[in-house]
Amino acid sequence: MTEQKFVDRNSAGRRRNDKSHKAILQAALDLLEQDGYRALTIEAIAAQAGVGKQTIYRWWPSKAAVVLEAFTANAATQIPQPDTGSLRQDLQEFFAATLHAGGERTALVLRSLMAEALLDPEFAEQFLHIFIYARRNALGELLTRGVQRGQLAADVDINFLLDLVYGAIWYRVLVQHAALDEVLMEQLVDMLRRYNPA
């Protein structure tokens, strides 16, 4: 599966003060959880982190960009890349990591970023390439290995499978009509394995 290429202009160049950088990212996440995205401001982030507003604007163009980097830099949200030789085990490990990262704080951040992406086309491009495409590519590579090992049908449409998986996950994150839980993850594993060679 071809990885979409994207250069994040906001991360270009060496950070001048790593301590301030980390403090800003942590402040953004803490305030987001405490007050919600709508109440979050650059001024509040700066005050919480003990830096000036100009420091934040030198590194990020908006609060959404700060939150996106804070979220993707969090170790709990790193993309899993299991390669055990077994499609089922790879899928189980991938979805287990997804579930582990999918607590209420994560769901809150994702809902906020998705809402911002709908209103800001420039941020939407960043969100797609930094977060959405990266996760699609990781699962797509896992499924491609399944095809190469003969564990998935050779003619399977991997992009369609990715839409099915992430459609189900995003629907639960955004609509909140049902839990993002182990039952769903196992259902996704079983659904994908039905596309095994005839």
PDB file of C-alpha atoms in Angstrom:
ATOM      1  CA  MET A   1       0.000   0.000   0.000  1.00  0.00           C
ATOM      2  CA  THR A   2       1.426   3.401  -1.018  1.00  0.00           C
ATOM      3  CA  GLU A   3       1.984   5.828   1.815  1.00  0.00           C
ATOM      4  CA  GLN A   4       0.684   9.338   1.270  1.00  0.00           C
ATOM      5  CA  LYS A   5       3.541  11.832   1.447  1.00  0.00           C
ATOM      6  CA  PHE A   6       3.177  14.923   3.591  1.00  0.00           C
ATOM      7  CA  VAL A   7       5.542  17.368   5.207  1.00  0.00           C
ATOM      8  CA  ASP A   8       4.283  18.954   8.401  1.00  0.00           C
ATOM      9  CA  ARG A   9       5.539  22.523   8.143  1.00  0.00           C
ATOM     10  CA  ASN A  10       4.822  23.100  11.816  1.00  0.00           C
ATOM     11  CA  SER A  11       7.346  20.508  12.916  1.00  0.00           C
ATOM     12  CA  ALA A  12      10.113  21.699  10.574  1.00  0.00           C
ATOM     13  CA  GLY A  13      13.278  22.877  12.264  1.00  0.00           C
ATOM     14  CA  ARG A  14      14.787  22.100  15.629  1.00  0.00           C
ATOM     15  CA  ARG A  15      12.837  23.113  18.727  1.00  0.00           C
ATOM     16  CA  ARG A  16      14.691  25.824  20.627  1.00  0.00           C
ATOM     17  CA  ASN A  17      13.521  24.751  24.054  1.00  0.00           C
ATOM     18  CA  ASP A  18      12.493  21.136  24.486  1.00  0.00           C
ATOM     19  CA  LYS A  19      11.236  21.736  28.024  1.00  0.00           C
ATOM     20  CA  SER A  20       8.877  24.506  26.885  1.00  0.00           C
ATOM     21  CA  HIS A  21       7.767  22.429  23.919  1.00  0.00           C
ATOM     22  CA  LYS A  22       6.773  19.511  26.138  1.00  0.00           C
ATOM     23  CA  ALA A  23       5.118  21.819  28.672  1.00  0.00           C
ATOM     24  CA  ILE A  24       2.950  23.355  25.943  1.00  0.00           C
ATOM     25  CA  LEU A  25       1.829  19.981  24.626  1.00  0.00           C
ATOM     26  CA  GLN A  26       0.985  18.717  28.117  1.00  0.00           C
ATOM     27  CA  ALA A  27      -0.845  21.925  28.993  1.00  0.00           C
ATOM     28  CA  ALA A  28      -2.968  21.621  25.859  1.00  0.00           C
ATOM     29  CA  LEU A  29      -4.030  18.082  26.728  1.00  0.00           C
ATOM     30  CA  ASP A  30      -4.699  18.902  30.386  1.00  0.00           C
ATOM     31  CA  LEU A  31      -6.816  21.949  29.566  1.00  0.00           C
ATOM     32  CA  LEU A  32      -8.674  20.104  26.844  1.00  0.00           C
ATOM     33  CA  GLU A  33      -9.693  17.405  29.302  1.00  0.00           C
ATOM     34  CA  GLN A  34     -10.520  19.942  32.015  1.00  0.00           C
ATOM     35  CA  ASP A  35     -12.432  22.596  30.053  1.00  0.00           C
ATOM     36  CA  GLY A  36     -13.213  21.123  26.622  1.00  0.00           C
ATOM     37  CA  TYR A  37     -12.047  22.138  23.172  1.00  0.00           C
ATOM     38  CA  ARG A  38     -14.320  25.159  22.704  1.00  0.00           C
ATOM     39  CA  ALA A  39     -12.992  26.794  25.869  1.00  0.00           C
ATOM     40  CA  LEU A  40      -9.369  26.041  25.003  1.00  0.00           C
ATOM     41  CA  THR A  41      -7.319  29.094  23.989  1.00  0.00           C
ATOM     42  CA  ILE A  42      -3.714  29.800  23.120  1.00  0.00           C
ATOM     43  CA  GLU A  43      -3.666  32.248  26.048  1.00  0.00           C
ATOM     44  CA  ALA A  44      -4.732  29.527  28.475  1.00  0.00           C
ATOM     45  CA  ILE A  45      -2.202  27.060  27.091  1.00  0.00           C
ATOM     46  CA  ALA A  46       0.562  29.645  27.410  1.00  0.00           C
ATOM     47  CA  ALA A  47      -0.379  30.463  31.006  1.00  0.00           C
ATOM     48  CA  GLN A  48      -0.568  26.798  31.995  1.00  0.00           C
ATOM     49  CA  ALA A  49       2.770  26.024  30.335  1.00  0.00           C
ATOM     50  CA  GLY A  50       4.488  29.121  31.698  1.00  0.00           C
ATOM     51  CA  VAL A  51       5.458  30.506  28.285  1.00  0.00           C
ATOM     52  CA  GLY A  52       4.509  33.499  26.178  1.00  0.00           C
ATOM     53  CA  LYS A  53       1.876  33.331  23.444  1.00  0.00           C
ATOM     54  CA  GLN A  54       4.517  34.252  20.882  1.00  0.00           C
ATOM     55  CA  THR A  55       6.391  31.051  21.708  1.00  0.00           C
ATOM     56  CA  ILE A  56       3.350  28.964  20.807  1.00  0.00           C
ATOM     57  CA  TYR A  57       2.608  30.903  17.618  1.00  0.00           C
ATOM     58  CA  ARG A  58       6.234  30.531  16.543  1.00  0.00           C
ATOM     59  CA  TRP A  59       5.793  26.755  16.542  1.00  0.00           C
ATOM     60  CA  TRP A  60       2.073  26.249  15.749  1.00  0.00           C
ATOM     61  CA  PRO A  61      -0.470  28.276  13.717  1.00  0.00           C
ATOM     62  CA  SER A  62      -3.504  27.384  15.854  1.00  0.00           C
ATOM     63  CA  LYS A  63      -4.723  25.613  18.958  1.00  0.00           C
ATOM     64  CA  ALA A  64      -5.850  22.703  16.777  1.00  0.00           C
ATOM     65  CA  ALA A  65      -2.292  22.221  15.528  1.00  0.00           C
ATOM     66  CA  VAL A  66      -1.023  22.217  19.128  1.00  0.00           C
ATOM     67  CA  VAL A  67      -3.593  19.617  20.170  1.00  0.00           C
ATOM     68  CA  LEU A  68      -2.875  17.433  17.128  1.00  0.00           C
ATOM     69  CA  GLU A  69       0.842  17.313  17.876  1.00  0.00           C
ATOM     70  CA  ALA A  70       0.229  16.747  21.584  1.00  0.00           C
ATOM     71  CA  PHE A  71      -2.104  13.886  20.786  1.00  0.00           C
ATOM     72  CA  THR A  72       0.095  12.160  18.201  1.00  0.00           C
ATOM     73  CA  ALA A  73       3.226  12.588  20.340  1.00  0.00           C
ATOM     74  CA  ASN A  74       1.584  10.729  23.228  1.00  0.00           C
ATOM     75  CA  ALA A  75       3.109   7.255  23.596  1.00  0.00           C
ATOM     76  CA  ALA A  76      -0.342   5.751  24.173  1.00  0.00           C
ATOM     77  CA  THR A  77      -1.446   6.793  20.691  1.00  0.00           C
ATOM     78  CA  GLN A  78       1.558   5.472  18.773  1.00  0.00           C
ATOM     79  CA  ILE A  79       0.615   3.303  15.806  1.00  0.00           C
ATOM     80  CA  PRO A  80       0.971  -0.448  16.478  1.00  0.00           C
ATOM     81  CA  GLN A  81       2.911  -2.479  13.894  1.00  0.00           C
ATOM     82  CA  PRO A  82       2.625  -6.164  14.842  1.00  0.00           C
ATOM     83  CA  ASP A  83       4.177  -8.721  12.490  1.00  0.00           C
ATOM     84  CA  THR A  84       3.828 -12.157  14.099  1.00  0.00           C
ATOM     85  CA  GLY A  85       3.307 -14.185  10.933  1.00  0.00           C
ATOM     86  CA  SER A  86      -0.332 -14.809  11.855  1.00  0.00           C
ATOM     87  CA  LEU A  87      -2.975 -12.499  10.402  1.00  0.00           C
ATOM     88  CA  ARG A  88      -5.362 -13.145  13.272  1.00  0.00           C
ATOM     89  CA  GLN A  89      -2.753 -12.423  15.926  1.00  0.00           C
ATOM     90  CA  ASP A  90      -1.535  -9.328  14.094  1.00  0.00           C
ATOM     91  CA  LEU A  91      -5.097  -8.019  13.895  1.00  0.00           C
ATOM     92  CA  GLN A  92      -5.788  -8.812  17.545  1.00  0.00           C
ATOM     93  CA  GLU A  93      -2.652  -6.975  18.657  1.00  0.00           C
ATOM     94  CA  PHE A  94      -3.376  -4.034  16.367  1.00  0.00           C
ATOM     95  CA  PHE A  95      -6.936  -3.633  17.619  1.00  0.00           C
ATOM     96  CA  ALA A  96      -5.944  -4.239  21.243  1.00  0.00           C
ATOM     97  CA  ALA A  97      -3.529  -1.316  20.979  1.00  0.00           C
ATOM     98  CA  THR A  98      -6.241   0.752  19.297  1.00  0.00           C
ATOM     99  CA  LEU A  99      -8.644  -0.034  22.124  1.00  0.00           C
ATOM    100  CA  HIS A 100      -6.010   0.729  24.769  1.00  0.00           C
ATOM    101  CA  ALA A 101      -5.515   4.173  23.221  1.00  0.00           C
ATOM    102  CA  GLY A 102      -9.243   4.753  22.849  1.00  0.00           C
ATOM    103  CA  GLY A 103     -10.289   5.954  26.288  1.00  0.00           C
ATOM    104  CA  GLU A 104     -12.599   8.883  26.933  1.00  0.00           C
ATOM    105  CA  ARG A 105      -9.746  11.391  26.795  1.00  0.00           C
ATOM    106  CA  THR A 106      -8.735  10.071  23.382  1.00  0.00           C
ATOM    107  CA  ALA A 107     -12.320  10.161  22.131  1.00  0.00           C
ATOM    108  CA  LEU A 108     -12.660  13.747  23.355  1.00  0.00           C
ATOM    109  CA  VAL A 109      -9.541  14.807  21.481  1.00  0.00           C
ATOM    110  CA  LEU A 110     -10.611  13.030  18.297  1.00  0.00           C
ATOM    111  CA  ARG A 111     -14.087  14.543  18.317  1.00  0.00           C
ATOM    112  CA  SER A 112     -12.579  17.995  18.815  1.00  0.00           C
ATOM    113  CA  LEU A 113     -10.036  17.590  16.035  1.00  0.00           C
ATOM    114  CA  MET A 114     -12.588  16.186  13.612  1.00  0.00           C
ATOM    115  CA  ALA A 115     -14.909  19.128  14.295  1.00  0.00           C
ATOM    116  CA  GLU A 116     -12.045  21.551  13.676  1.00  0.00           C
ATOM    117  CA  ALA A 117     -11.110  19.755  10.454  1.00  0.00           C
ATOM    118  CA  LEU A 118     -14.644  20.242   9.138  1.00  0.00           C
ATOM    119  CA  LEU A 119     -14.302  24.013   9.617  1.00  0.00           C
ATOM    120  CA  ASP A 120     -10.664  24.567   8.638  1.00  0.00           C
ATOM    121  CA  PRO A 121      -9.509  23.078   5.286  1.00  0.00           C
ATOM    122  CA  GLU A 122      -5.824  23.713   6.023  1.00  0.00           C
ATOM    123  CA  PHE A 123      -6.019  21.914   9.344  1.00  0.00           C
ATOM    124  CA  ALA A 124      -8.102  19.160   7.719  1.00  0.00           C
ATOM    125  CA  GLU A 125      -5.174  18.408   5.409  1.00  0.00           C
ATOM    126  CA  GLN A 126      -2.808  18.188   8.375  1.00  0.00           C
ATOM    127  CA  PHE A 127      -5.207  15.963  10.301  1.00  0.00           C
ATOM    128  CA  LEU A 128      -5.642  13.626   7.341  1.00  0.00           C
ATOM    129  CA  HIS A 129      -1.941  13.175   6.686  1.00  0.00           C
ATOM    130  CA  ILE A 130      -0.600  13.204  10.236  1.00  0.00           C
ATOM    131  CA  PHE A 131      -3.293  11.102  11.897  1.00  0.00           C
ATOM    132  CA  ILE A 132      -5.810   9.464   9.541  1.00  0.00           C
ATOM    133  CA  TYR A 133      -3.563   8.333   6.687  1.00  0.00           C
ATOM    134  CA  ALA A 134      -0.830   7.137   9.041  1.00  0.00           C
ATOM    135  CA  ARG A 135      -3.237   4.718  10.726  1.00  0.00           C
ATOM    136  CA  ARG A 136      -4.835   3.607   7.477  1.00  0.00           C
ATOM    137  CA  ASN A 137      -1.383   2.872   6.079  1.00  0.00           C
ATOM    138  CA  ALA A 138      -0.354   0.859   9.136  1.00  0.00           C
ATOM    139  CA  LEU A 139      -3.419  -1.387   8.968  1.00  0.00           C
ATOM    140  CA  GLY A 140      -3.175  -1.493   5.178  1.00  0.00           C
ATOM    141  CA  GLU A 141       0.389  -2.806   5.399  1.00  0.00           C
ATOM    142  CA  LEU A 142      -0.740  -5.435   7.892  1.00  0.00           C
ATOM    143  CA  LEU A 143      -3.497  -6.597   5.528  1.00  0.00           C
ATOM    144  CA  THR A 144      -1.117  -6.537   2.555  1.00  0.00           C
ATOM    145  CA  ARG A 145       1.184  -8.923   4.419  1.00  0.00           C
ATOM    146  CA  GLY A 146      -1.854 -11.131   4.951  1.00  0.00           C
ATOM    147  CA  VAL A 147      -2.399 -11.228   1.183  1.00  0.00           C
ATOM    148  CA  GLN A 148       1.277 -11.984   0.559  1.00  0.00           C
ATOM    149  CA  ARG A 149       1.167 -14.892   3.017  1.00  0.00           C
ATOM    150  CA  GLY A 150      -1.977 -16.290   1.433  1.00  0.00           C
ATOM    151  CA  GLN A 151      -4.047 -15.503   4.536  1.00  0.00           C
ATOM    152  CA  LEU A 152      -6.293 -13.056   2.662  1.00  0.00           C
ATOM    153  CA  ALA A 153      -7.708 -13.375  -0.849  1.00  0.00           C
ATOM    154  CA  ALA A 154      -5.377 -11.983  -3.516  1.00  0.00           C
ATOM    155  CA  ASP A 155      -8.159  -9.914  -5.102  1.00  0.00           C
ATOM    156  CA  VAL A 156      -9.370  -8.310  -1.879  1.00  0.00           C
ATOM    157  CA  ASP A 157      -9.915  -4.533  -2.007  1.00  0.00           C
ATOM    158  CA  ILE A 158      -7.789  -3.375   0.921  1.00  0.00           C
ATOM    159  CA  ASN A 159      -8.943   0.240   0.745  1.00  0.00           C
ATOM    160  CA  PHE A 160     -12.545  -0.937   1.052  1.00  0.00           C
ATOM    161  CA  LEU A 161     -11.647  -3.028   4.105  1.00  0.00           C
ATOM    162  CA  LEU A 162      -9.958  -0.003   5.655  1.00  0.00           C
ATOM    163  CA  ASP A 163     -13.121   2.019   5.084  1.00  0.00           C
ATOM    164  CA  LEU A 164     -15.169  -0.687   6.803  1.00  0.00           C
ATOM    165  CA  VAL A 165     -12.868  -0.840   9.821  1.00  0.00           C
ATOM    166  CA  TYR A 166     -12.314   2.855  10.385  1.00  0.00           C
ATOM    167  CA  GLY A 167     -15.890   3.676   9.440  1.00  0.00           C
ATOM    168  CA  ALA A 168     -17.079   1.528  12.338  1.00  0.00           C
ATOM    169  CA  ILE A 169     -14.508   2.958  14.738  1.00  0.00           C
ATOM    170  CA  TRP A 170     -15.104   6.593  13.814  1.00  0.00           C
ATOM    171  CA  TYR A 171     -18.874   6.185  13.919  1.00  0.00           C
ATOM    172  CA  ARG A 172     -18.664   5.011  17.518  1.00  0.00           C
ATOM    173  CA  VAL A 173     -16.195   7.747  18.454  1.00  0.00           C
ATOM    174  CA  LEU A 174     -18.304  10.528  16.952  1.00  0.00           C
ATOM    175  CA  VAL A 175     -21.891   9.373  17.517  1.00  0.00           C
ATOM    176  CA  GLN A 176     -21.219   7.632  20.865  1.00  0.00           C
ATOM    177  CA  HIS A 177     -24.189   5.318  20.400  1.00  0.00           C
ATOM    178  CA  ALA A 178     -22.161   2.248  21.423  1.00  0.00           C
ATOM    179  CA  ALA A 179     -18.898   1.482  23.163  1.00  0.00           C
ATOM    180  CA  LEU A 180     -15.529   1.226  21.475  1.00  0.00           C
ATOM    181  CA  ASP A 181     -14.822  -2.070  23.205  1.00  0.00           C
ATOM    182  CA  GLU A 182     -13.320  -5.543  22.940  1.00  0.00           C
ATOM    183  CA  VAL A 183     -16.507  -6.917  21.390  1.00  0.00           C
ATOM    184  CA  LEU A 184     -16.227  -4.524  18.444  1.00  0.00           C
ATOM    185  CA  MET A 185     -12.523  -5.237  18.030  1.00  0.00           C
ATOM    186  CA  GLU A 186     -13.110  -8.998  17.891  1.00  0.00           C
ATOM    187  CA  GLN A 187     -15.950  -8.454  15.422  1.00  0.00           C
ATOM    188  CA  LEU A 188     -13.583  -6.471  13.206  1.00  0.00           C
ATOM    189  CA  VAL A 189     -10.989  -9.255  13.365  1.00  0.00           C
ATOM    190  CA  ASP A 190     -13.599 -11.864  12.419  1.00  0.00           C
ATOM    191  CA  MET A 191     -14.962  -9.677   9.629  1.00  0.00           C
ATOM    192  CA  LEU A 192     -11.539  -9.183   8.062  1.00  0.00           C
ATOM    193  CA  ARG A 193     -10.663 -12.868   8.288  1.00  0.00           C
ATOM    194  CA  ARG A 194     -13.774 -13.742   6.269  1.00  0.00           C
ATOM    195  CA  TYR A 195     -11.901 -12.417   3.246  1.00  0.00           C
ATOM    196  CA  ASN A 196      -9.596 -15.442   3.358  1.00  0.00           C
ATOM    197  CA  PRO A 197      -8.760 -17.319   0.129  1.00  0.00           C
ATOM    198  CA  ALA A 198     -11.609 -19.538  -1.104  1.00  0.00           C
TER     199      ALA A 198
END
